[in-house]
CSV table of N, CA and C in Angstrom, one decimal:
chain,number,residue,atom,x,y,z
A,275,MET,N,54.4,60.3,-0.9
A,275,MET,CA,53.1,60.5,-0.1
A,275,MET,C,52.6,59.1,0.4
A,276,ALA,N,52.6,58.9,1.6
A,276,ALA,CA,52.0,57.6,1.8
A,276,ALA,C,50.5,57.5,2.5
A,277,LYS,N,49.8,56.8,1.9
A,277,LYS,CA,48.4,56.7,2.2
A,277,LYS,C,48.1,55.7,3.2
A,278,GLU,N,47.1,56.1,4.2
A,278,GLU,CA,46.7,55.2,5.3
A,278,GLU,C,45.9,54.2,4.6
A,279,ASN,N,45.5,53.2,5.5
A,279,ASN,CA,44.9,52.1,5.4
A,279,ASN,C,43.7,52.4,5.6
A,280,PRO,N,42.7,52.4,5.0
A,280,PRO,CA,41.1,52.8,5.6
A,280,PRO,C,40.7,51.3,6.4
A,281,ARG,N,41.2,50.3,6.4
A,281,ARG,CA,40.8,49.3,7.5
A,281,ARG,C,41.6,49.3,8.8
A,282,ALA,N,42.5,50.1,8.7
A,282,ALA,CA,43.3,50.4,9.9
A,282,ALA,C,42.6,51.5,10.8
A,283,GLY,N,42.0,52.2,10.6
A,283,GLY,CA,41.5,53.1,11.2
A,283,GLY,C,41.5,54.4,10.4
A,284,GLY,N,42.5,54.8,9.6
A,284,GLY,CA,42.7,55.8,8.9
A,284,GLY,C,43.4,56.9,9.6
A,285,THR,N,43.0,57.2,10.9
A,285,THR,CA,43.5,58.6,11.3
A,285,THR,C,44.6,57.9,12.7
A,286,GLY,N,44.7,56.9,12.5
A,286,GLY,CA,46.0,56.4,13.7
A,286,GLY,C,44.8,55.7,15.0
A,287,ALA,N,43.5,56.0,14.9
A,287,ALA,CA,42.7,55.4,15.9
A,287,ALA,C,42.7,53.7,15.9
A,288,SER,N,42.7,53.2,17.1
A,288,SER,CA,42.8,51.8,17.4
A,288,SER,C,41.5,51.1,16.6
A,289,VAL,N,41.6,50.2,16.3
A,289,VAL,CA,40.6,49.2,15.5
A,289,VAL,C,40.7,48.1,16.4
A,290,SER,N,39.4,47.7,17.2
A,290,SER,CA,39.7,46.5,17.9
A,290,SER,C,38.7,45.5,17.5
A,291,ASN,N,39.3,44.3,17.4
A,291,ASN,CA,38.2,43.0,16.9
A,291,ASN,C,37.9,42.7,18.2
A,292,ALA,N,36.7,42.7,18.4
A,292,ALA,CA,36.2,42.6,19.5
A,292,ALA,C,35.5,41.3,19.8
A,293,THR,N,36.0,40.6,20.6
A,293,THR,CA,35.4,39.0,20.6
A,293,THR,C,34.9,39.0,22.0
A,294,ASP,N,34.7,40.1,22.7
A,294,ASP,CA,33.8,40.1,24.0
A,294,ASP,C,32.6,39.3,23.6
A,295,THR,N,32.1,38.4,24.4
A,295,THR,CA,30.8,37.6,24.2
A,295,THR,C,29.7,38.6,24.4
A,296,GLU,N,30.0,39.6,25.5
A,296,GLU,CA,28.5,40.3,25.7
A,296,GLU,C,28.5,41.4,24.5
A,297,THR,N,29.4,42.0,24.0
A,297,THR,CA,29.3,42.8,22.8
A,297,THR,C,28.7,41.9,21.6
A,298,LEU,N,29.2,40.9,21.6
A,298,LEU,CA,28.9,40.0,20.4
A,298,LEU,C,27.3,39.6,20.5
A,299,SER,N,27.0,39.3,21.6
A,299,SER,CA,25.4,38.9,21.8
A,299,SER,C,24.6,39.9,21.6
A,300,GLN,N,24.8,41.2,21.6
A,300,GLN,CA,24.2,42.1,21.3
A,300,GLN,C,24.1,42.5,20.2
A,301,ASN,N,24.9,42.3,19.3
A,301,ASN,CA,24.7,42.7,17.9
A,301,ASN,C,23.9,41.5,17.2
A,302,PRO,N,22.8,41.9,16.6
A,302,PRO,CA,22.1,40.6,15.9
A,302,PRO,C,22.7,40.1,14.7
A,303,ALA,N,23.7,40.3,14.2
A,303,ALA,CA,24.5,39.7,13.1
A,303,ALA,C,25.3,38.9,13.7
A,304,PHE,N,25.4,38.8,14.7
A,304,PHE,CA,26.4,37.6,15.6
A,304,PHE,C,25.4,36.3,16.5
A,305,ARG,N,24.1,36.7,16.2
A,305,ARG,CA,23.4,36.0,17.1
A,305,ARG,C,23.2,34.5,16.5
A,306,GLN,N,23.5,33.6,17.3
A,306,GLN,CA,23.1,32.3,16.5
A,306,GLN,C,21.8,32.0,16.6
A,307,PRO,N,21.4,31.2,15.3
A,307,PRO,CA,20.0,30.9,15.0
A,307,PRO,C,19.5,29.7,15.9
A,308,THR,N,18.1,30.0,16.4
A,308,THR,CA,17.6,29.0,17.5
A,308,THR,C,17.3,27.9,16.5
A,309,ARG,N,17.6,26.6,17.6
A,309,ARG,CA,17.1,25.5,17.1
A,309,ARG,C,15.6,25.3,16.7
A,310,ARG,N,15.4,24.5,15.8
A,310,ARG,CA,13.7,24.2,15.4
A,310,ARG,C,13.5,23.1,16.6
A,311,ARG,N,12.3,22.9,17.1
A,311,ARG,CA,11.7,22.2,17.9
A,311,ARG,C,10.9,21.2,17.5
A,312,PHE,N,11.4,20.0,17.2
A,312,PHE,CA,10.6,19.3,16.3
A,312,PHE,C,9.5,18.4,17.0
A,313,ALA,N,8.7,17.7,16.7
A,313,ALA,CA,7.9,16.7,17.5
A,313,ALA,C,7.3,15.6,16.4
A,314,VAL,N,7.1,14.6,16.9
A,314,VAL,CA,6.5,13.6,16.2
A,314,VAL,C,4.8,13.5,16.6
A,315,PHE,N,3.9,13.3,15.5
A,315,PHE,CA,2.6,13.4,16.0
A,315,PHE,C,2.0,11.9,15.2
A,316,VAL,N,0.9,11.4,16.2
A,316,VAL,CA,0.2,10.5,15.7
A,316,VAL,C,-1.2,10.8,15.6
A,317,SER,N,-2.0,10.6,14.4
A,317,SER,CA,-3.2,11.1,14.2
A,317,SER,C,-4.1,10.2,13.4
A,318,ALA,N,-5.1,10.4,13.6
A,318,ALA,CA,-6.3,9.4,12.6
A,318,ALA,C,-5.9,9.9,11.4
A,319,GLY,N,-6.1,9.0,10.3
A,319,GLY,CA,-5.9,9.6,8.9
A,319,GLY,C,-7.1,10.0,8.4
A,320,LEU,N,-7.0,10.6,7.4
A,320,LEU,CA,-8.2,11.3,6.6
A,320,LEU,C,-9.3,10.1,6.3
A,321,CYS,N,-9.0,9.2,5.4
A,321,CYS,CA,-9.9,8.2,5.2
A,321,CYS,C,-10.1,6.9,5.9
A,322,CYS,N,-8.8,6.6,6.3
A,322,CYS,CA,-8.9,5.3,7.1
A,322,CYS,C,-7.4,5.1,7.5
A,323,GLY,N,-7.2,4.6,8.6
A,323,GLY,CA,-5.9,4.3,9.2
A,323,GLY,C,-5.5,5.5,10.0
A,324,TYR,N,-3.9,5.3,10.4
A,324,TYR,CA,-3.4,6.5,11.2
A,324,TYR,C,-2.2,7.0,10.4
A,325,ALA,N,-2.0,8.2,10.4
A,325,ALA,CA,-0.8,8.8,10.2
A,325,ALA,C,0.1,9.3,11.0
A,326,VAL,N,1.7,9.1,10.8
A,326,VAL,CA,2.7,9.5,11.7
A,326,VAL,C,3.1,10.6,10.9
A,327,SER,N,3.5,11.9,11.6
A,327,SER,CA,4.3,13.0,10.8
A,327,SER,C,5.1,13.7,11.8
A,328,VAL,N,6.2,14.4,11.1
A,328,VAL,CA,7.0,15.4,12.1
A,328,VAL,C,6.6,16.6,11.5
A,329,GLU,N,6.6,17.6,12.7
A,329,GLU,CA,6.5,19.0,12.5
A,329,GLU,C,7.5,19.6,13.2
A,330,PRO,N,7.9,20.7,12.7
A,330,PRO,CA,7.8,21.1,11.4
A,330,PRO,C,8.3,20.2,10.3
A,331,ALA,N,7.6,20.1,9.4
A,331,ALA,CA,8.0,19.1,8.2
A,331,ALA,C,9.6,19.0,7.9
A,332,THR,N,9.9,17.9,7.7
A,332,THR,CA,11.3,17.5,6.9
A,332,THR,C,11.4,16.8,5.7
A,333,ILE,N,12.4,16.8,5.4
A,333,ILE,CA,12.5,15.9,3.9
A,333,ILE,C,12.8,14.6,4.2
A,334,THR,N,13.6,14.4,5.6
A,334,THR,CA,14.2,13.3,5.7
A,334,THR,C,13.3,12.3,6.3
A,335,HIS,N,12.0,13.0,6.9
A,335,HIS,CA,11.0,12.0,7.8
A,335,HIS,C,9.5,12.9,7.2
A,336,GLU,N,9.2,12.0,6.1
A,336,GLU,CA,8.0,12.3,5.5
A,336,GLU,C,6.9,11.7,6.2
A,337,PRO,N,5.7,12.3,5.8
A,337,PRO,CA,4.4,11.6,6.7
A,337,PRO,C,4.1,10.1,6.2
A,338,ARG,N,3.8,9.3,6.9
A,338,ARG,CA,3.6,7.7,6.9
A,338,ARG,C,2.2,7.6,7.5
A,339,ALA,N,1.6,6.7,6.5
A,339,ALA,CA,0.2,6.0,6.9
A,339,ALA,C,0.5,4.5,7.4
A,340,PHE,N,-0.4,4.0,8.3
A,340,PHE,CA,-0.5,2.9,8.8
A,340,PHE,C,-2.0,2.4,8.7
A,341,PRO,N,-2.1,1.2,8.7
A,341,PRO,CA,-3.5,0.5,8.4
A,341,PRO,C,-4.1,0.8,10.2
A,342,ASP,N,-3.4,0.3,11.1
A,342,ASP,CA,-3.8,0.5,12.3
A,342,ASP,C,-3.1,1.1,13.5
A,343,TYR,N,-3.7,1.4,14.6
A,343,TYR,CA,-3.0,2.2,15.8
A,343,TYR,C,-1.8,2.0,16.3
A,344,LEU,N,-1.9,0.6,16.3
A,344,LEU,CA,-0.7,-0.2,17.1
A,344,LEU,C,0.7,0.0,16.0
A,345,ALA,N,0.5,-0.3,14.9
A,345,ALA,CA,1.8,0.0,14.0
A,345,ALA,C,2.1,1.4,13.9
A,346,ALA,N,1.1,2.1,13.7
A,346,ALA,CA,1.2,3.9,13.9
A,346,ALA,C,2.3,4.3,15.3
A,347,ARG,N,1.6,3.9,16.3
A,347,ARG,CA,2.1,4.1,17.5
A,347,ARG,C,3.5,3.6,17.9
A,348,THR,N,3.7,2.6,17.2
A,348,THR,CA,5.1,1.7,17.5
A,348,THR,C,6.0,2.5,16.8
A,349,PHE,N,5.8,2.7,15.3
A,349,PHE,CA,6.6,3.4,14.6
A,349,PHE,C,7.3,4.9,15.2
A,350,ALA,N,5.8,5.7,15.5
A,350,ALA,CA,6.1,6.8,16.1
A,350,ALA,C,7.1,7.0,17.3
A,351,GLU,N,6.7,5.8,18.2
A,351,GLU,CA,7.6,5.9,19.2
A,351,GLU,C,8.9,5.7,19.4
A,352,GLU,N,9.3,5.1,18.2
A,352,GLU,CA,10.7,4.5,17.8
A,352,GLU,C,11.3,5.8,17.3
A,353,LEU,N,10.7,6.5,16.3
A,353,LEU,CA,11.1,7.8,15.5
A,353,LEU,C,11.6,8.6,16.8
A,354,ALA,N,10.7,9.1,17.7
A,354,ALA,CA,10.7,9.7,18.9
A,354,ALA,C,11.9,9.6,19.6
A,355,ARG,N,12.1,8.2,20.1
A,355,ARG,CA,13.5,7.8,20.6
A,355,ARG,C,14.5,7.9,20.0
A,356,LEU,N,14.6,7.6,18.7
A,356,LEU,CA,15.8,7.8,17.9
A,356,LEU,C,16.4,9.3,17.9
A,357,GLU,N,15.3,10.2,17.6
A,357,GLU,CA,15.6,11.7,17.3
A,357,GLU,C,15.6,12.3,18.7
A,358,SER,N,15.3,11.8,19.8
A,358,SER,CA,15.2,12.6,21.1
A,358,SER,C,14.1,13.7,21.0
A,359,TRP,N,13.0,13.2,20.2
A,359,TRP,CA,12.0,14.5,19.8
A,359,TRP,C,10.8,14.1,20.7
A,360,PRO,N,9.8,14.8,21.1
A,360,PRO,CA,8.4,14.6,22.1
A,360,PRO,C,7.6,13.8,21.0
A,361,LEU,N,6.7,13.0,21.4
A,361,LEU,CA,5.8,12.4,21.1
A,361,LEU,C,4.4,13.0,21.1
A,362,ILE,N,3.7,13.5,20.3
A,362,ILE,CA,2.5,13.8,20.3
A,362,ILE,C,1.3,13.2,19.9
A,363,ASP,N,0.4,12.5,20.7
A,363,ASP,CA,-0.5,11.5,20.2
A,363,ASP,C,-1.9,12.3,20.1
A,364,ARG,N,-2.2,12.8,18.7
A,364,ARG,CA,-3.4,13.5,18.6
A,364,ARG,C,-4.6,12.8,18.8
A,365,ASN,N,-4.4,11.6,18.7
A,365,ASN,CA,-5.6,10.4,18.8
A,365,ASN,C,-6.1,10.4,20.2
A,366,GLY,N,-5.4,10.8,21.1
A,366,GLY,CA,-6.0,10.7,22.6
A,366,GLY,C,-5.4,9.2,23.2
A,367,GLY,N,-4.2,9.0,22.6
A,367,GLY,CA,-3.8,7.6,23.1
A,367,GLY,C,-4.4,6.5,23.0
A,368,GLY,N,-5.4,6.3,22.0
A,368,GLY,CA,-6.1,5.2,22.1
A,368,GLY,C,-6.6,5.1,20.7
A,369,GLU,N,-7.4,3.7,20.3
A,369,GLU,CA,-8.1,3.9,19.0
A,369,GLU,C,-9.4,4.6,18.8
A,370,ARG,N,-9.7,4.9,17.7
A,370,ARG,CA,-10.7,5.7,17.4
A,370,ARG,C,-12.0,5.0,17.7
């Protein structure tokens, strides 16, 4: 007595390996994850100086503190250019 393979449909029904993009996009299991949108921020530090951070936070780009606005802004501009991320100046674009 031959047993039917349950993975092959069991009763002779055809099983299709759907690769149709429309079918796959409707199934949540096949959706591609959305990319995170990173941004570089320049802001006034808590006690003194200025801080440059990346949000959402990453291990590779930890927040850095700078003694003056020009150094912080220069670093932030280069990081934003290097990573192709937007630069947001929470300090209003000028010194405090």
